[in-house]
mmCIF file of C-alpha atoms in Angstrom:
data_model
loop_
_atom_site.group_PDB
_atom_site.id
_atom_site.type_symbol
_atom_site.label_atom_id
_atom_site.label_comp_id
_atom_site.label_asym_id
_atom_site.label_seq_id
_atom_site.Cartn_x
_atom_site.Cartn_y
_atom_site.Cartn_z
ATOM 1 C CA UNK A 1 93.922 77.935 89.843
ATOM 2 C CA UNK A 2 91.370 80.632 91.064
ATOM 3 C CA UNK A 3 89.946 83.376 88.661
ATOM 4 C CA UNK A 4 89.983 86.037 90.663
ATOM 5 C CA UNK A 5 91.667 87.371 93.944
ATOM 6 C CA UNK A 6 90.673 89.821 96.647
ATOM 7 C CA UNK A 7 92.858 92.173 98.306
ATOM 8 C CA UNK A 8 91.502 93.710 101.725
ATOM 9 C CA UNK A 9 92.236 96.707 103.727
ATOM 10 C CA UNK A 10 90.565 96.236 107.760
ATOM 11 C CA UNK A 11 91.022 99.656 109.176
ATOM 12 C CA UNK A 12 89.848 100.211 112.745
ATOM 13 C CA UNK A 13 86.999 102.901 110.811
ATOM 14 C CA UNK A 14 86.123 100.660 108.160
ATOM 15 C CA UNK A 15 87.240 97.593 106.075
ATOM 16 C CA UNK A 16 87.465 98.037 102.436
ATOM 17 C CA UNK A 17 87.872 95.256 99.605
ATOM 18 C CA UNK A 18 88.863 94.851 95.991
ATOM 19 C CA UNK A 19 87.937 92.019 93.536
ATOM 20 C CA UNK A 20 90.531 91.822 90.666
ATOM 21 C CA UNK A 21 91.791 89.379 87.933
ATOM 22 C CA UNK A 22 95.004 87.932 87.687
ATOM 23 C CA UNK A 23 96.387 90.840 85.713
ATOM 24 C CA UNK A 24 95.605 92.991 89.220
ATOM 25 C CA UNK A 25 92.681 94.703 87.157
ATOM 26 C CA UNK A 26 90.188 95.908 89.502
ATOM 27 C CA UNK A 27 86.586 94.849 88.828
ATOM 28 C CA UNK A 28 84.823 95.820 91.881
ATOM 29 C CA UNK A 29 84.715 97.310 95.223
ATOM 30 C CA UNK A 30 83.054 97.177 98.406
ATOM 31 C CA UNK A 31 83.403 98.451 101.929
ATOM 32 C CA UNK A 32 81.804 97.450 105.594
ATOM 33 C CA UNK A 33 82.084 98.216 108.788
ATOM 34 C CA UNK A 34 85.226 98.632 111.286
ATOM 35 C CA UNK A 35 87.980 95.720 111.343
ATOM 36 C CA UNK A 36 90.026 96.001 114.567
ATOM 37 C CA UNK A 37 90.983 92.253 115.722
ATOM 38 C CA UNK A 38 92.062 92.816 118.570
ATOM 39 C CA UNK A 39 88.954 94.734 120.274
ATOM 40 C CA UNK A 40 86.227 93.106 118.528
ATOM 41 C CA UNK A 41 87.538 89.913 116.494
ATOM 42 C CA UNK A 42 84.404 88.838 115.630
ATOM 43 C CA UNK A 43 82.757 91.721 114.286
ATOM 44 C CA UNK A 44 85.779 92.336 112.510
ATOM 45 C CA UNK A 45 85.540 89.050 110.816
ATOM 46 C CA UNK A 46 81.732 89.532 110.032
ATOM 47 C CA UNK A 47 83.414 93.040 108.035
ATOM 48 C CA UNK A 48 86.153 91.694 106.422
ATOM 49 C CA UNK A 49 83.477 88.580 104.400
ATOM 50 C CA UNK A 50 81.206 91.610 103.820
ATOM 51 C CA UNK A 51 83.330 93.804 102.346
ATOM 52 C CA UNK A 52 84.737 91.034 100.033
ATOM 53 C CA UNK A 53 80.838 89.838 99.386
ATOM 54 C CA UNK A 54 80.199 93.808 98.320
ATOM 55 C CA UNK A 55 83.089 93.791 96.122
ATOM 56 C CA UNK A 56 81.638 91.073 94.138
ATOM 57 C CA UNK A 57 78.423 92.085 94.231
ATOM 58 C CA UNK A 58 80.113 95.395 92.549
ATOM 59 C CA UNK A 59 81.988 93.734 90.182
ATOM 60 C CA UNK A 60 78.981 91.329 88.471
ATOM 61 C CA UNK A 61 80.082 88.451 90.511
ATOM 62 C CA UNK A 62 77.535 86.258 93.053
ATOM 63 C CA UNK A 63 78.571 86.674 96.759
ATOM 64 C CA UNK A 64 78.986 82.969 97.161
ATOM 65 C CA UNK A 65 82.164 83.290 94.866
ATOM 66 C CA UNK A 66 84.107 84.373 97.792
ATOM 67 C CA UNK A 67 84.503 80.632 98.822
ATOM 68 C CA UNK A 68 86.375 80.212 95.281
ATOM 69 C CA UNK A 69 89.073 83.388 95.437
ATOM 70 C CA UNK A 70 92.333 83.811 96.654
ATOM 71 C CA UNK A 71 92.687 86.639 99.307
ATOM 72 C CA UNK A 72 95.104 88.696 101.082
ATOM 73 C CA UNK A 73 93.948 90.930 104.347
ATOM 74 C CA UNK A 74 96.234 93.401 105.919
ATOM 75 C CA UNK A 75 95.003 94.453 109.468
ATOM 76 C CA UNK A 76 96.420 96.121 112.482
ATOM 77 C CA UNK A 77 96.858 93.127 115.066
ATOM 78 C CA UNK A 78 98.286 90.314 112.696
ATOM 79 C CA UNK A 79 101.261 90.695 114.792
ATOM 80 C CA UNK A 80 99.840 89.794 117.710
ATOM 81 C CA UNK A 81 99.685 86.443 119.342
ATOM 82 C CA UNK A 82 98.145 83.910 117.229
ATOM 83 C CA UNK A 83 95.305 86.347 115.583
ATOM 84 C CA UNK A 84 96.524 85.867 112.318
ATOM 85 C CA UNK A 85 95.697 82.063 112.746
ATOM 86 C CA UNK A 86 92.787 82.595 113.714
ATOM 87 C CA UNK A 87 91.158 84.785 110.857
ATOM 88 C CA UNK A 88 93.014 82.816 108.456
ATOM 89 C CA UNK A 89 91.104 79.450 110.035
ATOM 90 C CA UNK A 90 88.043 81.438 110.204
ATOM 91 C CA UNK A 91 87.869 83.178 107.142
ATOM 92 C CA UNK A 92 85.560 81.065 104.238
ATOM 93 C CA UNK A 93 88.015 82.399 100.716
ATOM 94 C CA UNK A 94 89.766 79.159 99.024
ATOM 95 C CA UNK A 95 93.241 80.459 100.045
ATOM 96 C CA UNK A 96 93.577 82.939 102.228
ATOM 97 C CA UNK A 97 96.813 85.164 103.998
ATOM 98 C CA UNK A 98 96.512 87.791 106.527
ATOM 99 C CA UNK A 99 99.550 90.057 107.234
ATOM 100 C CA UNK A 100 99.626 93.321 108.891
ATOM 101 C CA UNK A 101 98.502 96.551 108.037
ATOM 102 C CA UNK A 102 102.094 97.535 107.689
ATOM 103 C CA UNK A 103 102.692 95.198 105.003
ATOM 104 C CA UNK A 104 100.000 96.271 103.131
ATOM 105 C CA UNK A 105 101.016 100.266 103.146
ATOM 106 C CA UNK A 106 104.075 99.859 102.774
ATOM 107 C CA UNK A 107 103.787 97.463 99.416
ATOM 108 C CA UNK A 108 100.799 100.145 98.251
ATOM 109 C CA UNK A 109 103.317 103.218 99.362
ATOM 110 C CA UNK A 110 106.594 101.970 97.641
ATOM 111 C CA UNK A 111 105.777 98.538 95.642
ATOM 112 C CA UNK A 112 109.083 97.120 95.535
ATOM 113 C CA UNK A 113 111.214 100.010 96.422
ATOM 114 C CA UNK A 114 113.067 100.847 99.397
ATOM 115 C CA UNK A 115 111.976 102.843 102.288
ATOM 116 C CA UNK A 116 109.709 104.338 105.013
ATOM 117 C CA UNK A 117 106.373 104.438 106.024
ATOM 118 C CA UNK A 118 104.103 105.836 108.797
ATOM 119 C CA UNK A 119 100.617 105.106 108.305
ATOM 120 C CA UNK A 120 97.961 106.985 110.237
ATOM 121 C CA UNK A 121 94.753 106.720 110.821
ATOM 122 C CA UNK A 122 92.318 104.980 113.352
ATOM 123 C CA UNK A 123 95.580 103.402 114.572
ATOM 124 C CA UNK A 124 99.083 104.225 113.148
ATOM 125 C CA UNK A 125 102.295 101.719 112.394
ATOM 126 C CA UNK A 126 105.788 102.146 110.521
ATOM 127 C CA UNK A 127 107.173 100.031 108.072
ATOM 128 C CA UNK A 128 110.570 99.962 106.383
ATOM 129 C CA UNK A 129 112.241 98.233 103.268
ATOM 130 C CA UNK A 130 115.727 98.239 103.026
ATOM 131 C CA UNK A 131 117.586 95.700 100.799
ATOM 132 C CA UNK A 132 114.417 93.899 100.294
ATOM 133 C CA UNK A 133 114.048 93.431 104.346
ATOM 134 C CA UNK A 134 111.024 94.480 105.918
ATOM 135 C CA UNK A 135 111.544 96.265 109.433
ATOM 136 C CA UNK A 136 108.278 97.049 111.481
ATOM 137 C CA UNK A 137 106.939 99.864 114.704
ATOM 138 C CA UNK A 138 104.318 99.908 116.187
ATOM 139 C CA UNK A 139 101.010 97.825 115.723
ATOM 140 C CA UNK A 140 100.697 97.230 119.018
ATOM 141 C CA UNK A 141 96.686 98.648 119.514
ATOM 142 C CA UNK A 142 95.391 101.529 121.201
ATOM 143 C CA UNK A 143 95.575 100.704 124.546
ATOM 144 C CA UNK A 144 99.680 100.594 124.969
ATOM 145 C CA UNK A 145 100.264 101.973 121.191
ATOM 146 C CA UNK A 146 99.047 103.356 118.346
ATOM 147 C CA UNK A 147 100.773 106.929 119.086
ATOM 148 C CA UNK A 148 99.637 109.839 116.504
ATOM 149 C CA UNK A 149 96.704 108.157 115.441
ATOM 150 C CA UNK A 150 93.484 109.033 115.560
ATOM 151 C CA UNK A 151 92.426 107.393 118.393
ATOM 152 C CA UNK A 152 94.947 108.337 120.581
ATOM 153 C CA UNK A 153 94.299 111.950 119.478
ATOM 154 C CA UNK A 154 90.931 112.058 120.340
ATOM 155 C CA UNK A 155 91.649 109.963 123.869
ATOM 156 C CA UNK A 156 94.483 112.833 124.637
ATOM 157 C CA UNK A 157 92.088 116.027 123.918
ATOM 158 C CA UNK A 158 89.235 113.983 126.446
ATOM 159 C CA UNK A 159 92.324 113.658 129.280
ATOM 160 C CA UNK A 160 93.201 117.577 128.685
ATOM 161 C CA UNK A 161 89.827 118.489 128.535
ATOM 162 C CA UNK A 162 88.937 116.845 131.982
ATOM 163 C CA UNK A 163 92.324 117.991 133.294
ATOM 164 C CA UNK A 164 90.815 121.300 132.423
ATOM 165 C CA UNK A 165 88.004 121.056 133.955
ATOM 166 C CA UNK A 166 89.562 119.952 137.408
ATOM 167 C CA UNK A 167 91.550 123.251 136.938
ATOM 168 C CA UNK A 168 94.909 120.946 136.686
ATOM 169 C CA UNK A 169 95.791 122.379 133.293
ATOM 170 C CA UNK A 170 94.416 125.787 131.216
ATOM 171 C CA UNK A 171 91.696 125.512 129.327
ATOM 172 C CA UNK A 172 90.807 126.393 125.495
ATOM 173 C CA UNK A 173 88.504 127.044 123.423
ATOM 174 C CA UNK A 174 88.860 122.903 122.125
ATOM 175 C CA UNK A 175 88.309 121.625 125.846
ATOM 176 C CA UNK A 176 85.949 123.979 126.257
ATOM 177 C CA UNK A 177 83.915 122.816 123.442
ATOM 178 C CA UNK A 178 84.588 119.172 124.334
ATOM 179 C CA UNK A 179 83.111 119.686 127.713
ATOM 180 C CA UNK A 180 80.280 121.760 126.528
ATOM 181 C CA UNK A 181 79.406 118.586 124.553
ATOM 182 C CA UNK A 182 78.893 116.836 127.795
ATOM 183 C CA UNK A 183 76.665 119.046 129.448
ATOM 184 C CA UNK A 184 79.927 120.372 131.148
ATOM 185 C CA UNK A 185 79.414 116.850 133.166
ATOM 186 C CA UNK A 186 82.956 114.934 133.650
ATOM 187 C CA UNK A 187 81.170 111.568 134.372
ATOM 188 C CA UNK A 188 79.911 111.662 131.344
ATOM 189 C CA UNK A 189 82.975 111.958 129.435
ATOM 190 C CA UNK A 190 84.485 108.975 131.681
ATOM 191 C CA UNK A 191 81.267 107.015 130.511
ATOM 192 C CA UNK A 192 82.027 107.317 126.766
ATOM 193 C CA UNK A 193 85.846 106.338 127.554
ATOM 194 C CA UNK A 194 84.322 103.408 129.342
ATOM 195 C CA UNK A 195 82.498 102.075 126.286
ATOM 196 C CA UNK A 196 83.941 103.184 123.692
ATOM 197 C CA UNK A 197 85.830 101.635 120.840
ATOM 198 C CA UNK A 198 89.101 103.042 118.894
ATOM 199 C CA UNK A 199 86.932 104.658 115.912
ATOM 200 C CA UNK A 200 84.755 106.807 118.966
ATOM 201 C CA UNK A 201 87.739 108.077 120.207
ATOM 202 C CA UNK A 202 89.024 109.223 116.114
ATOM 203 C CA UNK A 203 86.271 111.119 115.354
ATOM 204 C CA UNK A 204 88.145 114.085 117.790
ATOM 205 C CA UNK A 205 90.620 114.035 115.251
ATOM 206 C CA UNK A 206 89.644 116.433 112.955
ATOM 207 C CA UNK A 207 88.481 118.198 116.058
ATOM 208 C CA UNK A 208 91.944 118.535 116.946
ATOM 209 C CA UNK A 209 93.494 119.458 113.832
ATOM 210 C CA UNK A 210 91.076 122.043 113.242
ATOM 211 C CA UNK A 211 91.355 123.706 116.575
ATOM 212 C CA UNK A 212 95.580 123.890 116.204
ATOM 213 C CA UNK A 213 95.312 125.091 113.167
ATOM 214 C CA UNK A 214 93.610 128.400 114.907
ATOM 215 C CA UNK A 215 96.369 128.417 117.591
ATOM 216 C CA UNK A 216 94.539 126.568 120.189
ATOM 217 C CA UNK A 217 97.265 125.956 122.751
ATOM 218 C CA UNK A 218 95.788 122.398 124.324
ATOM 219 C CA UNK A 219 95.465 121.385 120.572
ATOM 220 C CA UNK A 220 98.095 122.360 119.511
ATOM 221 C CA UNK A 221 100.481 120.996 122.471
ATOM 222 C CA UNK A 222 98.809 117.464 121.754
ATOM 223 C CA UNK A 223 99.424 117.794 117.963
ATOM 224 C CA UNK A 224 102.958 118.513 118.791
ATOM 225 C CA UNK A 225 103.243 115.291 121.092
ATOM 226 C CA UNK A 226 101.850 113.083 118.339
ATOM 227 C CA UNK A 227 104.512 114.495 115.712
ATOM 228 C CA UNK A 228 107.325 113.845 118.630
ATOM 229 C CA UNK A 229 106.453 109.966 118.348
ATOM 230 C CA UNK A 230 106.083 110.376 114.814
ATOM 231 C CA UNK A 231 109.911 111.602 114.178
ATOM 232 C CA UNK A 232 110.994 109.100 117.052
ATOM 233 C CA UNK A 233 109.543 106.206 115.194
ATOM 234 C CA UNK A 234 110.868 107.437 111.706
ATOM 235 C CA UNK A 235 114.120 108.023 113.137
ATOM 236 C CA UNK A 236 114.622 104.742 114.385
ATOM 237 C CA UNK A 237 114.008 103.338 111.066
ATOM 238 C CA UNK A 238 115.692 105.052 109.013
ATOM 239 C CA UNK A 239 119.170 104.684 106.899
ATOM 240 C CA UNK A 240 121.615 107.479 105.738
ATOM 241 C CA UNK A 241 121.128 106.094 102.297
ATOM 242 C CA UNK A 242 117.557 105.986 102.503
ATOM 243 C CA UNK A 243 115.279 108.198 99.831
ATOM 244 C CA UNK A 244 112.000 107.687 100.466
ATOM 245 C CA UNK A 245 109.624 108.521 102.997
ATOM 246 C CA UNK A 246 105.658 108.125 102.472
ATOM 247 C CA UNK A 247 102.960 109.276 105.097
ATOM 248 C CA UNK A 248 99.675 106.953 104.684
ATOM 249 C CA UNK A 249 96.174 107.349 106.030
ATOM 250 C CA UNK A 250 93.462 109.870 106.596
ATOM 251 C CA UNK A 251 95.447 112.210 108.836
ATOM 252 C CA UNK A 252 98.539 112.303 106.719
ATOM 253 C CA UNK A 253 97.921 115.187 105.158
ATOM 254 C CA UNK A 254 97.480 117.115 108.360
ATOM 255 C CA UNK A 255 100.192 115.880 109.886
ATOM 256 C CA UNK A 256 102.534 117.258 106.842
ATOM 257 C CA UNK A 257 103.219 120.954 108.000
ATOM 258 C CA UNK A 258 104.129 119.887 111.623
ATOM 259 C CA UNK A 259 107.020 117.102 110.369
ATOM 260 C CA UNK A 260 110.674 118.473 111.149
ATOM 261 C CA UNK A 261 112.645 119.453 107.884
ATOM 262 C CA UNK A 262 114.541 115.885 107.758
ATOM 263 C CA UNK A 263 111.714 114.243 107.010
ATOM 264 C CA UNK A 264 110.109 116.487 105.092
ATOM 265 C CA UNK A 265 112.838 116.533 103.068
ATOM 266 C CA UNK A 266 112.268 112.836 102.490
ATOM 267 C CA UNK A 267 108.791 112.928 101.856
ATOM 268 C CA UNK A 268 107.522 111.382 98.583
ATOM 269 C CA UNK A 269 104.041 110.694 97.180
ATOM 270 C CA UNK A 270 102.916 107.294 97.863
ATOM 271 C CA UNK A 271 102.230 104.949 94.746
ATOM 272 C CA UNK A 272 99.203 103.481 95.745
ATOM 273 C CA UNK A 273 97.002 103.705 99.306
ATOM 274 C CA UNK A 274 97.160 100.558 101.653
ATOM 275 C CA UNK A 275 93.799 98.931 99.782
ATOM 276 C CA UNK A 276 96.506 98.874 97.090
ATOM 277 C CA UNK A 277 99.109 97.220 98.540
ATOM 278 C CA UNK A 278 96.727 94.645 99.831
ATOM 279 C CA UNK A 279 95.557 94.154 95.850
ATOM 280 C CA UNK A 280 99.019 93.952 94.986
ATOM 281 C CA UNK A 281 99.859 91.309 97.394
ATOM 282 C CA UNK A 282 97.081 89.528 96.574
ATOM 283 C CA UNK A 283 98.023 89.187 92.749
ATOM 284 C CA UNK A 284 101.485 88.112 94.013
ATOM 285 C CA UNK A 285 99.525 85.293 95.728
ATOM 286 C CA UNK A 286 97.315 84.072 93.522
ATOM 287 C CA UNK A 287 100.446 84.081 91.352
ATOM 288 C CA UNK A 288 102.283 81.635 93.836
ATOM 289 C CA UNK A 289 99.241 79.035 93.898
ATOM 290 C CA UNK A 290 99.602 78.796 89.506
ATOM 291 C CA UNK A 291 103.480 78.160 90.272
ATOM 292 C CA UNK A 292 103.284 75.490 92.699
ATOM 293 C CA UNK A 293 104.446 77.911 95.773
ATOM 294 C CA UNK A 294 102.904 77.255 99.262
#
């Protein structure tokens, strides 16, 4: 039976690791770069050893341990095709499961309990609990998904902000400033879309936030549009009985004051972040290899 187990959370900003003993005691940490499989798999795999590598570097331990732990990695993407194979087969940890990011918030969010979860940040995905069944939205990647998240902020305030500048929509202050950054030049705002990767696109978030927050109508409209999807997705899974609703991620905070009064009502503070859930899946699994399970 292995020592010590990792649990890892690959967000599309960064990925972010914990070493801990079979108690679930955390004795390091570590972080690297951005972890979304499903743009850049193997980047995202060169992240996910690092991170796990820093952790034990953190916690006393020699890198090369990390071919001796047990390991569980929660990323958005796991759903997808056979990418979960695939890191699992590529990944160098003595036992290793990847699930989704979903999985991971919503065990850090609730433990065991029942209920809800939206996570948001980079990307954005739901997860439910209800009578020990797991229900999932979203997931699905910021090309045909990830609505409310960061990315998909940011890539909305760009579209205005061009639509804007064509004179198709008003402007504001926001797309003004977004254009400004640009030299005023709309091929060069195409270019960035062109190369860019889901984190480019999130650092607009704040940008957006910040700008509704002062009444900025273009901001605000597309702030209102991302909390639409958000009470869509809730909405669809939630119960009558259901108690519990926890919002996850770097912009869940700022999405708070926009939520309609039903959910609000539901809102709870999370137990743990998703790099906890990840840790406390992880235990669970090292757990199964002592007892035999597969």
């Amino acid at each position: 039976m292995t020592e010590f187990t990792i649990g890892i959370d690959g967000g599309g900003s960064s990925c972010r690791a914990a070493v801990t003993d079979a108690t679930g005691r955390i004795l390091g940490r570590g972080t690297a770069g951005p972890s979304n499989i499903l743009s850049d798999l193997d980047n995202s795999l060169l992240n996910i050893v690092a991170s796990a590598k820093n952790a034990l570097s953190d916690a006393g331990l020699s890198p090369e341990t990390v071919s001796s732990v047990a390991a569980v990695i929660g990323v958005a993407g796991a759903n997808v095709g056979d990418y979960a194979e695939r890191i699992e087969r590529a990944l160098p940890f003595a036992r290793r499961r990847v699930v989704t990011d979903a999985t991971t918030a919503l065990q850090g969010a609730l433990g065991d309990s029942d209920g809800v979860i939206g996570a948001f940040g980079t990307g954005s995905v739901y997860n439910a609990r209800r009578h020990g069944k797991l229900y999932g939205i979203g997931g699905w990647g910021f090309v045909v998904g990830d609505q409310a998240s960061g990315a998909r902020l940011g890539r909305d305030l760009l579209e205005q902000s061009l639509l804007a500048h064509d004179g198709v929509r008003p402007s504001s202050p926001v797309t003004q400033t977004v254009m400004a950054e640009y030299g005023d030049d709309p091929e060069r705002v195409v270019e960035f879309a062109h190369v860019s990767r889901p984190n480019d696109f999130a650092r607009y978030a704040p940008v957006v936030f910040e700008a509704a927050a002062k009444g900025d109508l273009v901001a605000t409209a597309i702030v209102q549009n991302a909390v639409a999807s958000i009470g869509e997705s809730l909405d669809a899974l939630l119960w009558p009985e259901c108690e519990a609703i926890c919002l996850l991620g770097g912009l869940a905070k700022a999405y708070r004051p926009w939520l309609a009064e039903r959910h609000v009502a539901l809102l709870r503070e999370p137990k743990g972040d998703v790099l906890q859930g990840a840790i406390d899946l992880a235990v669970k699994f090292l757990h199964e290899e002592g007892t035999g399970a597969a």
